[in-house]
Coordinates of C-alpha atoms in Angstrom, one line a residue:
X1 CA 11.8 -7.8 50.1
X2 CA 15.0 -8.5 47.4
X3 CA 17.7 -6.5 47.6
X4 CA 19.0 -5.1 44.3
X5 CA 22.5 -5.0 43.2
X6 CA 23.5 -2.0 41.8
X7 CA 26.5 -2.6 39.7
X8 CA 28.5 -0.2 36.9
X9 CA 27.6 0.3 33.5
X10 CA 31.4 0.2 31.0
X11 CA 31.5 -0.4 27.3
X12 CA 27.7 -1.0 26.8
X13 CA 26.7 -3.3 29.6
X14 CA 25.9 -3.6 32.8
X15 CA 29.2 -4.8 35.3
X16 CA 29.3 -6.2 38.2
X17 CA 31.8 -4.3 40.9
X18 CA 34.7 -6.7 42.1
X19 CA 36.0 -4.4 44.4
X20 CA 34.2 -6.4 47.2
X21 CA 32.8 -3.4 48.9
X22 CA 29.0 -2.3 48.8
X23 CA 26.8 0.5 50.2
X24 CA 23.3 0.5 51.8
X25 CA 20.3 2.4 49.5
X26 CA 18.2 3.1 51.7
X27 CA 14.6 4.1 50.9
X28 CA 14.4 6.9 52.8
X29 CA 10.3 6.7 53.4
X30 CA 10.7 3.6 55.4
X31 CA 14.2 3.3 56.5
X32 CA 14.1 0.0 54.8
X33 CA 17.4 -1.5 52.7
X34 CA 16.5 -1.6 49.0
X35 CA 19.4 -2.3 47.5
X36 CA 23.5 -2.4 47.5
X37 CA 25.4 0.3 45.7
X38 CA 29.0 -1.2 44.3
X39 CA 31.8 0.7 45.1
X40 CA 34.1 0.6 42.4
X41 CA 38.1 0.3 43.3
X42 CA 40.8 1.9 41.0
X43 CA 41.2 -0.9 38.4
X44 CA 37.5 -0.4 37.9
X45 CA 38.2 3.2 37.5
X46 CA 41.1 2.8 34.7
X47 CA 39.0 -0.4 32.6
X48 CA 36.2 2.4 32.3
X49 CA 38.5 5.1 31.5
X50 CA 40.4 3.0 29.3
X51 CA 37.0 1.9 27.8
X52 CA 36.0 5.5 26.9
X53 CA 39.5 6.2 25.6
X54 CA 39.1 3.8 23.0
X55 CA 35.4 4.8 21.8
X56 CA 37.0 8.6 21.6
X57 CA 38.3 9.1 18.1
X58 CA 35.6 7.1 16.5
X59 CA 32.7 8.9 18.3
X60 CA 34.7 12.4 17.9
X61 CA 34.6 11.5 13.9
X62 CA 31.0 11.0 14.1
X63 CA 29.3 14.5 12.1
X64 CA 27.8 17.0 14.6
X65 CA 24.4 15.6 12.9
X66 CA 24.6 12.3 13.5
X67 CA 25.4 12.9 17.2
X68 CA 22.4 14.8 17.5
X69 CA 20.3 12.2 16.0
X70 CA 21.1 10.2 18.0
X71 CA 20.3 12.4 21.0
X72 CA 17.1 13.0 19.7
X73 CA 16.3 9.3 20.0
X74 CA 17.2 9.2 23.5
X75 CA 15.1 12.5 23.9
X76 CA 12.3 10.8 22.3
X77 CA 12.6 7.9 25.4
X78 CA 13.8 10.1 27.8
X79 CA 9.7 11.6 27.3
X80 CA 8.6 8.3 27.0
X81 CA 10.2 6.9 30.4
X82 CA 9.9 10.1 32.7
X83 CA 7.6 8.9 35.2
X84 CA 9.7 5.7 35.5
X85 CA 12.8 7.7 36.3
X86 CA 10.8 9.8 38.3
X87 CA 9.6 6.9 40.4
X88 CA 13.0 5.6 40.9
X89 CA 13.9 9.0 42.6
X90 CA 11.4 9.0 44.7
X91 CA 11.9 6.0 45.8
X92 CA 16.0 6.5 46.5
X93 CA 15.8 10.2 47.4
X94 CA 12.4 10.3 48.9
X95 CA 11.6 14.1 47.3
X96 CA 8.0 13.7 46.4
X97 CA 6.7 12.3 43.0
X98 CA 5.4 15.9 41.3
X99 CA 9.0 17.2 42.3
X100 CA 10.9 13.8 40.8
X101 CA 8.4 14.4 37.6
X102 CA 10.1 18.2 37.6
X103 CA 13.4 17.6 37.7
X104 CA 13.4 15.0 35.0
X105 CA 11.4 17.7 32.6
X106 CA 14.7 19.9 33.5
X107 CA 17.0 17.4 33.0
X108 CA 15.1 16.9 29.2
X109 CA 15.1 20.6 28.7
X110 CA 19.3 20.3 28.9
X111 CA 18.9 17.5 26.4
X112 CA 17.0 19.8 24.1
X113 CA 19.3 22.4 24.0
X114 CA 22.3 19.8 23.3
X115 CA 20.9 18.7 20.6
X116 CA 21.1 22.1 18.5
X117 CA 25.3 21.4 18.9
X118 CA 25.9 21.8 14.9
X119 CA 25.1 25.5 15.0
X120 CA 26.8 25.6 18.4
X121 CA 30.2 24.2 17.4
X122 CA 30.5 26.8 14.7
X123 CA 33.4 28.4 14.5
X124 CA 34.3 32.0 12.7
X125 CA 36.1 32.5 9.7
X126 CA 38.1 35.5 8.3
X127 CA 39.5 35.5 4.8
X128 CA 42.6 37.8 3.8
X129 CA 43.9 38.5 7.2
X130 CA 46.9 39.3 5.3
X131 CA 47.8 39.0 1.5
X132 CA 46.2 35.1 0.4
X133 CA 45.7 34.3 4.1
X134 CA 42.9 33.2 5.5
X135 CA 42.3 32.5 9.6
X136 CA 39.4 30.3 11.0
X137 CA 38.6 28.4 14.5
X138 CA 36.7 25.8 15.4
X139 CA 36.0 23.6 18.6
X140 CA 37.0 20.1 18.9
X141 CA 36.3 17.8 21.8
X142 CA 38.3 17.3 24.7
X143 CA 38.5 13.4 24.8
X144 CA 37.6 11.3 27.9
X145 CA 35.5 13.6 30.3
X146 CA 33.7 12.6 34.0
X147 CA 31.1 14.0 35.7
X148 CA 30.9 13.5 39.8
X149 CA 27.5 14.1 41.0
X150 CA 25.3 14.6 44.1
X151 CA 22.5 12.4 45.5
X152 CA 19.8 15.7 45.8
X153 CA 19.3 15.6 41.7
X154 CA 20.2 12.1 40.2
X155 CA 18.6 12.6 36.8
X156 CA 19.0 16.6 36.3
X157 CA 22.3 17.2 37.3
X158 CA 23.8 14.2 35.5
X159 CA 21.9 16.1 32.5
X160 CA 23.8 19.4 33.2
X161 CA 26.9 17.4 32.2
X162 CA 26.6 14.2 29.3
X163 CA 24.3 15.6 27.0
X164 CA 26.1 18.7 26.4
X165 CA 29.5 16.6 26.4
X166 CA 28.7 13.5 24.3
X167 CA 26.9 16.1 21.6
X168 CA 30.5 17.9 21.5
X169 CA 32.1 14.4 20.6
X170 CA 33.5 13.5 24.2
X171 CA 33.2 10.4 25.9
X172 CA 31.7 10.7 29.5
X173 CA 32.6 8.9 32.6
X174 CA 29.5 9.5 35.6
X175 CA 30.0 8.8 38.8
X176 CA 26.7 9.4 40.6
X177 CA 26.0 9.4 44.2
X178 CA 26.0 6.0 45.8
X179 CA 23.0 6.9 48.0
X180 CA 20.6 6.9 44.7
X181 CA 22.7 5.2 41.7
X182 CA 19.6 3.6 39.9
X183 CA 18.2 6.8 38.0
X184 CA 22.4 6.2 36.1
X185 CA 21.6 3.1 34.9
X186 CA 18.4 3.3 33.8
X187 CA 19.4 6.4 31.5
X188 CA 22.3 4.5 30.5
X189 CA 20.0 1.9 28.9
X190 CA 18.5 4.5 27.1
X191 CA 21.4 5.8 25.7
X192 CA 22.1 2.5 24.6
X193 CA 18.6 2.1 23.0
X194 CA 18.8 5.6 21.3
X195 CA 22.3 4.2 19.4
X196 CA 24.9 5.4 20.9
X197 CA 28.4 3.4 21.1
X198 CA 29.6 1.3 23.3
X199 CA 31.8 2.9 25.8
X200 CA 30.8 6.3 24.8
X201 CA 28.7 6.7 28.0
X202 CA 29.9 4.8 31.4
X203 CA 28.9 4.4 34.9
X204 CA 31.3 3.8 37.6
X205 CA 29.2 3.3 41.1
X206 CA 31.6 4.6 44.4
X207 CA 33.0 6.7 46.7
X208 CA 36.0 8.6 47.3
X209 CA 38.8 5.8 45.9
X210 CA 36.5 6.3 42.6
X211 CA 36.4 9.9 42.7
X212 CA 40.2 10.5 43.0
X213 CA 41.0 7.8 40.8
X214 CA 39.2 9.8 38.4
X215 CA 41.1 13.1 39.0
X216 CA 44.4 11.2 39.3
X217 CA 44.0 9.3 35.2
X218 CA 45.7 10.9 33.1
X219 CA 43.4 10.1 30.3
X220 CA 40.6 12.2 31.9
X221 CA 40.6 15.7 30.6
X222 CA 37.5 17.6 32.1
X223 CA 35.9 17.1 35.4
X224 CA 32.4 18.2 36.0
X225 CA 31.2 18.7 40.1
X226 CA 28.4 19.7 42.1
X227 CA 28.3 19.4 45.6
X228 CA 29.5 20.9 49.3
X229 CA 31.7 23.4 49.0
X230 CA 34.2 21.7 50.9
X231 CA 34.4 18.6 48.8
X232 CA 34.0 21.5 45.4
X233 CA 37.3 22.7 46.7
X234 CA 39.1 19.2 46.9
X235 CA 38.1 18.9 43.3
X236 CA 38.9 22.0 41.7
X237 CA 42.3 22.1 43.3
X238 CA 42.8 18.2 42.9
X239 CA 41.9 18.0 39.3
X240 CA 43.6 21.4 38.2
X241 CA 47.0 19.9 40.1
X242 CA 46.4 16.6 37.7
X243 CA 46.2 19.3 34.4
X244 CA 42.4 18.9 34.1
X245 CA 39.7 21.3 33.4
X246 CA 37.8 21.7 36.1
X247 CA 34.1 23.3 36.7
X248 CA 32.8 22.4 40.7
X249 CA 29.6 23.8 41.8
X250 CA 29.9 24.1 45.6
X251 CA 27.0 25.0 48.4
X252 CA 25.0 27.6 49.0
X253 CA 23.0 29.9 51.4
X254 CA 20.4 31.6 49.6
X255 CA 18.4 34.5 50.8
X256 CA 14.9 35.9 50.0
X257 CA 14.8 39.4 50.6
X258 CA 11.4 40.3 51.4
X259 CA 10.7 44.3 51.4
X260 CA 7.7 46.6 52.8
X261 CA 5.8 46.9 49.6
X262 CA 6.1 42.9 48.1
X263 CA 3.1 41.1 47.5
X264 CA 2.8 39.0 50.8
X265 CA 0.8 35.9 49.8
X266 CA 3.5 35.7 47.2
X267 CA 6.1 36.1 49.0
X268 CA 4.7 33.2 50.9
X269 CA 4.4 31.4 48.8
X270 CA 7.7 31.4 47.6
X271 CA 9.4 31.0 51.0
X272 CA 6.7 27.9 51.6
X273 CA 8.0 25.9 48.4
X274 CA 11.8 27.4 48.0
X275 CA 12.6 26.7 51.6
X276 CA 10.5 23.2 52.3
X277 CA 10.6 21.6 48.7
X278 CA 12.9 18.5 48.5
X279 CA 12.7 19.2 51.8
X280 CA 15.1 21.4 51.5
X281 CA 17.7 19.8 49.9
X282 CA 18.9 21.5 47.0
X283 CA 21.7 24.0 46.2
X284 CA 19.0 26.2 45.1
X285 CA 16.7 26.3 48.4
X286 CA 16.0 29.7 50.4
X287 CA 17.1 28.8 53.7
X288 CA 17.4 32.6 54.9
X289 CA 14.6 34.9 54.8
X290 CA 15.8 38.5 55.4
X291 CA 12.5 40.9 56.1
X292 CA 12.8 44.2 55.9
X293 CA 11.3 46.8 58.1
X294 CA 7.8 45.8 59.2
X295 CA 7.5 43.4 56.9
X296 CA 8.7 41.0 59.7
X297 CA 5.4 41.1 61.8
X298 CA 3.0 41.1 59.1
X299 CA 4.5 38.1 57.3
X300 CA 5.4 36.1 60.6
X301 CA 1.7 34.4 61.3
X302 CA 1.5 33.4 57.3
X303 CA 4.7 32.0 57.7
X304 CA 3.7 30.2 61.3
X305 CA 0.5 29.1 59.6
X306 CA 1.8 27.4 56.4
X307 CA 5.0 26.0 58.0
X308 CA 2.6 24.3 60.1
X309 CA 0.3 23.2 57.3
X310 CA 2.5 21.7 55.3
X311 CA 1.6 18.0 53.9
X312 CA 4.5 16.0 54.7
X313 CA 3.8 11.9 53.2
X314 CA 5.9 9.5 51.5
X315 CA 6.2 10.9 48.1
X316 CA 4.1 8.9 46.2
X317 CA 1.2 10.6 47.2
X318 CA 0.3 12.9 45.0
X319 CA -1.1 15.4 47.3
X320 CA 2.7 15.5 49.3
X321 CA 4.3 18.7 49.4
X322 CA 7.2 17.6 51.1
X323 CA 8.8 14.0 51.3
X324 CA 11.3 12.4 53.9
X325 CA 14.9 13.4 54.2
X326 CA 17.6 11.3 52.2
X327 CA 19.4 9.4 55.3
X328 CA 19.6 8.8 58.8
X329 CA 22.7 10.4 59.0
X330 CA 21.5 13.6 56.8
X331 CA 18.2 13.5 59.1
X332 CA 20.8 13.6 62.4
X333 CA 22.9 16.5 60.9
X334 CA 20.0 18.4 60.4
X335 CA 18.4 18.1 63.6
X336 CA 22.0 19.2 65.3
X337 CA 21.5 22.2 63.5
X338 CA 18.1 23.0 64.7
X339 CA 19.0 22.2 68.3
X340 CA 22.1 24.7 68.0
X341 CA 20.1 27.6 66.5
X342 CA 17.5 27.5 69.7
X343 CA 20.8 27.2 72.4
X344 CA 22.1 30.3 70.4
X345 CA 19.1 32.2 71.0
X346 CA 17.4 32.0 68.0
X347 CA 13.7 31.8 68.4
X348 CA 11.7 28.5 67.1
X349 CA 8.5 29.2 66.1
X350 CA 7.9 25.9 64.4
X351 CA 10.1 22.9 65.8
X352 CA 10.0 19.7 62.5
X353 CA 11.3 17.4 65.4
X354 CA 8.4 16.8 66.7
X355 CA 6.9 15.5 63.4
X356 CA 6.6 11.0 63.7
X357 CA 6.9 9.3 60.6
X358 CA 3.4 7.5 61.1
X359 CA 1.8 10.4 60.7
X360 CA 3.4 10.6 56.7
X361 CA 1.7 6.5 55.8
X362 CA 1.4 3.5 56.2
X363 CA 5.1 1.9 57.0
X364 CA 6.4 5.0 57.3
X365 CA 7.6 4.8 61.5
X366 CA 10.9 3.7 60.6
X367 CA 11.8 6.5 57.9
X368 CA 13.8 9.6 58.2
X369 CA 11.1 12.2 58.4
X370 CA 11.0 15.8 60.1
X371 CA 8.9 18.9 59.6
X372 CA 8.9 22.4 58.4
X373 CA 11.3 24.1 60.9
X374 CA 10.9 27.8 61.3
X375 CA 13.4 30.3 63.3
X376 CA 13.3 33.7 63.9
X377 CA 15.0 36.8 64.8
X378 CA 18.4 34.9 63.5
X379 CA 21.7 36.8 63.7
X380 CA 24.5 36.6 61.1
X381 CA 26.5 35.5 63.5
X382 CA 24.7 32.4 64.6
X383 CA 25.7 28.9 62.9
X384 CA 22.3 28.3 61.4
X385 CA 23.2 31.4 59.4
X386 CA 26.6 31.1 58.1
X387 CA 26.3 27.2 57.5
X388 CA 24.8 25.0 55.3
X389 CA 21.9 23.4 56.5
X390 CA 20.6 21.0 53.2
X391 CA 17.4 20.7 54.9
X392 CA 13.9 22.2 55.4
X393 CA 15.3 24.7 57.9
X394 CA 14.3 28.4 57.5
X395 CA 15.6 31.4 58.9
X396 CA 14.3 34.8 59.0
X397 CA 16.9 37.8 59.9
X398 CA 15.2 41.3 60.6
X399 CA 16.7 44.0 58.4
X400 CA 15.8 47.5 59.2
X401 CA 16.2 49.1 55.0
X402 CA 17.2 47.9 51.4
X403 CA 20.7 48.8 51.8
X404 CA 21.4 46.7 54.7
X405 CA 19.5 43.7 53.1
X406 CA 22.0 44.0 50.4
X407 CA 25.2 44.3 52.4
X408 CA 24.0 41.0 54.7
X409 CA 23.7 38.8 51.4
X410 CA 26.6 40.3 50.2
X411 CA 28.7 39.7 53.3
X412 CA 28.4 36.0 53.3
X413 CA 31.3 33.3 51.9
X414 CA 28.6 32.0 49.6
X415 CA 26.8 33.4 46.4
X416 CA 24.9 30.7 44.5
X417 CA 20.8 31.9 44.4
X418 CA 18.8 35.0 45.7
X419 CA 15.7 36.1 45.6
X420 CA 13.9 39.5 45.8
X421 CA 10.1 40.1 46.2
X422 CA 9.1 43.9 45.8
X423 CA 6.6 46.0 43.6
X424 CA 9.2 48.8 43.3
X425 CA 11.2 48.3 39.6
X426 CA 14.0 50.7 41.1
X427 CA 14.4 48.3 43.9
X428 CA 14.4 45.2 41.2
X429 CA 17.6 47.0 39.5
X430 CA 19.5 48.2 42.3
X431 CA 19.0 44.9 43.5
X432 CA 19.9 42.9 40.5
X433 CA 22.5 45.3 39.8
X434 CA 24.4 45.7 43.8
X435 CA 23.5 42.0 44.5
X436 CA 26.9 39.9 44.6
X437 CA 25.2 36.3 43.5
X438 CA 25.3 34.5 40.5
X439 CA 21.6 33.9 40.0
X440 CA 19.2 36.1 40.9
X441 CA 15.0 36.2 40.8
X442 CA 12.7 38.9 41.1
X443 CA 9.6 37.6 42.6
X444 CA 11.2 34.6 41.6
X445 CA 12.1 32.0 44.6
X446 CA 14.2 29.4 42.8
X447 CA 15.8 31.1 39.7
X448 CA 17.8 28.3 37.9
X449 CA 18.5 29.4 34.5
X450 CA 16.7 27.8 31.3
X451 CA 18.6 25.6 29.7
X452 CA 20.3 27.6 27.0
X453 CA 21.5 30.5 29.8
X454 CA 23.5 28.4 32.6
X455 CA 23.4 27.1 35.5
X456 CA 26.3 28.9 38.5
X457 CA 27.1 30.8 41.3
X458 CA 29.7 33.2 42.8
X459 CA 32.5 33.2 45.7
X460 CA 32.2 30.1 47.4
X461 CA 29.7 28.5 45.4
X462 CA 31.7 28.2 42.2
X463 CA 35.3 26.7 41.8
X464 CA 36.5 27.2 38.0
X465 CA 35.5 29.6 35.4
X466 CA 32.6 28.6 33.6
X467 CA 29.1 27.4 34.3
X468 CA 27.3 24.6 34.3
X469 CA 25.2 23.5 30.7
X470 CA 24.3 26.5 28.5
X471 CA 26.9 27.6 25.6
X472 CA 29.5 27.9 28.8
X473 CA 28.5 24.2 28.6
X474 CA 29.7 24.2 25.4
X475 CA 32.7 26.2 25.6
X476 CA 33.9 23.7 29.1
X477 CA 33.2 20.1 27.0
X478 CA 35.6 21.6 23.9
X479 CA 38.6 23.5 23.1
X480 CA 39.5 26.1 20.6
X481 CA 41.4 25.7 18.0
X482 CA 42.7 28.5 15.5
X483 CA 44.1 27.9 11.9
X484 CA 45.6 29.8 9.4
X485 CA 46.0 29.0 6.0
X486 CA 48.1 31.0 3.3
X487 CA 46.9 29.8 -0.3
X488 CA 49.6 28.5 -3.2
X489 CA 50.9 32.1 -4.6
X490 CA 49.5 31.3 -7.8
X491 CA 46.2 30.8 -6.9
X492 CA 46.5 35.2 -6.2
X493 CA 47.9 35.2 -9.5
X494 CA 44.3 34.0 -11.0
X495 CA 45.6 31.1 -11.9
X496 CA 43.1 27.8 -12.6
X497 CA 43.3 24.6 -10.3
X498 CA 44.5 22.0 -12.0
X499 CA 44.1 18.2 -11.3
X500 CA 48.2 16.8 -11.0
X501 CA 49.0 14.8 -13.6
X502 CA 50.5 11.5 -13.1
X503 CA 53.7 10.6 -15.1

């Protein structure tokens, strides 16, 4: 099999890296090499930047309108090319093909909304704030913007960021994850096709030298992240020390709260999809299930059952539920994490180590698969609880009331998702109400805003002020700028305008 080069994408073409230094892309089904990631130095860094900088002022004179036209354009082919992009993520990431298919309709959704920007770059406008003065704002574009991105959502998450910001008259910098870079170029392409300047949109393949070459250029204004918390913090503080704005979206630790009187086969199968879809690798997974009074043992054998059940192939077949994990390394952290939890006393009820890869296809032996992994009767105080997983781990805490559901999620550094399943609408609003997380569902497993709402979480989970896409979106990719105007005296007086003459 040929292995692909994956190189940048600055000032309207494809570049190859000259840095000398590559990454493996693995495809995770198989194990197998597909293709070598470039990984750009910092002169690679500054040519794009210095790429972008010049495309600024004519792209931020384009109208409002035109931008959007030419957004809608690469909507039109974004439609047109969705199972193609969906494809390449399955093939990179490994999430199965239906889930690849979702997360490039979410990604369009983003695209939708950004291209409404001429109503949402109105201003306001107050006449005679005082005697024959008028005061007005408006929003102009920041300049040269980045987005850093992770490998769990290569064609959504990118979408959170450059529509928004190239419809506001920036000029965007992405720097995807090297474990999946394809799905950056490809769209790239079809930004080009839809019309849009060269150098207005650029991809820089790399690692760390690209990332702080980024928040070290002084020509980069705004920096968009989503990642580990750890890394979110580097960011935020990094980039705000440089004098950019900075949004990073850090990890997360979701919780379902399950209670006495919710719908059980629901509640399943929420848990079943939120906890083991994209195999659990997304900021948004429930990876705690807290059960509250006997809830517990009437749940329990559903949850054994399903766990158990679940189709796990390479994600090309359309009947997968869930696909392999991303890398060898990401399957090894995970597994750490499952073999702690049973030395700390948690009890596994269903053990994904023992799943082989033959059993997902043909090829498969070498790949980085594991199973559904179910524990119960966790503690706060045990690792699998208070850390991170990023894969299809779950754990179920035993809660004896409502109120000490609440204080558990509440207690816990992290505050991105959470979920509450329950007939009782008094329980929905306390919960929605006392709840310390940025995004909440009721009876909902997964709730990630709609594309005009936005997209962030709380404490830990959040560095910066605003959130991701939405008209906060809007409000991070521009600034505000106020004017006030007093009009020539006689002009009050009822005078006439009068062309000047020339003598």
């Amino acid at each position: 099999m040929s292995i692909a080069n994956i190189d940048h994408y600055i000032a309207g073409k494809v570049v190859a890296g000259t840095s000398g230094r590559h990454q493996d892309v693995f495809n995770p089904a198989t194990g197998a090499v597909s293709g070598k990631t470039a990984l750009a130095s910092t002169a690679e860094v500054d040519k794009a930047v210095a790429v972008a900088q010049a495309a600024f002022p004519a792209w931020a004179g384009t109208s409002p309108l035109r931008r959007a036209r030419i957004l809608f354009k690469f909507l039109e082919l974004m439609n047109q090319h969705r199972d193609d992009l969906a494809r390449l993520i399955t093939a990179e990431h490994g999430k199965v093909f239906t889930d690849a298919q979702g997360e490039v309709t979410r990604g369009i959704e983003i695209l939708e909304f950004a291209t409404g920007i001429p109503q949402l770059l109105k201003g306001d406008y107050t006449e005679q704030v005082s005697t024959g003065m008028d005061n007005w704002t408006m929003r102009q574009p920041l300049g040269v913007v980045a987005g850093i991105t992770p490998f769990n959502f290569p064609v959504m998450v990118p979408m959170w960021m450059f529509p928004v910001a190239l419809a506001a008259g920036n000029t965007f910098i992405l720097k995807p994850s090297p474990i999946d870079p394809s799905p950056s170029l490809f769209m790239a392409d079809l930004l080009k096709k839809a019309g849009l300047p060269d150098g207005v949109f650029n991809v820089v393949q790399g690692d760390k030298e690209a990332v702080d070459a980024l928040l070290a250029h002084h020509d980069v204004k705004a920096v968009s992240f989503v990642g580990s918390t750890p890394i979110a913090n580097y960011i935020y503080e990094t980039g705000a020390r440089n004098g950019k704005r900075v949004q990073a979206l850090g990890g997360a630790k979701n919780h379902m709260v399950v209670m006495p009187d919710a719908d059980l086969d629901q509640a399943v199968d929420g848990l079943i999809g939120a906890a083991y879809g994209s195999a659990g690798e997304r900021c948004m997974a429930i990876s705690v299930a807290v059960l509250v009074g006997d809830v517990a043992d009437k749940i329990m054998p559903k949850l054994i059952e399903r766990t158990q059940a679940l189709k796990i192939k390479n994600g090309m077949e359309l009947d997968a539920e869930m696909g392999p994990i991303v890398t060898g390394i990401a399957h090894q952290r995970i597994t750490g994490y499952i073999e702690h939890g049973a030395r700390e006393g948690a009890k596994l009820l269903v053990d994904g180590r023992t799943f082989k890869g033959k059993s997902a296809g043909a090829g498969c032996d070498n790949g980085f698969w594991l199973g559904g992994t179910l524990f119960d009767h966790v503690t706060p105080e045990m690792k699998i609880y208070k850390e991170e997983i990023f894969g299809p781990v779950l754990a179920c805490v035993r809660v004896p009331d409502f109120a000490t559901a609440v204080k558990l999620v509440n207690d816990h550094e992290f505050g991105n998702g959470v979920a509450c399943y329950t007939r009782d609408g008094h329980v929905a609003r306390e919960f929605s109400h006392r709840i310390q997380v940025g995004m909440v569902g009721i009876n909902v497993p997964i709730p990630v805003p709609m594309a005009w709402h936005g997209f962030g979480g709380w404490k830990r989970s959040l560095f910066g002020d605003m959130h991701a896409y939405g008209e906060e979106g809007v409000r991070f990719y521009t600034k505000q700028k106020s004017v006030m105007q007093r009009w020539p005296e006689s002009i009050g007086k009822g005078a006439e305008f009068a062309m000047p003459t020339s003598k």
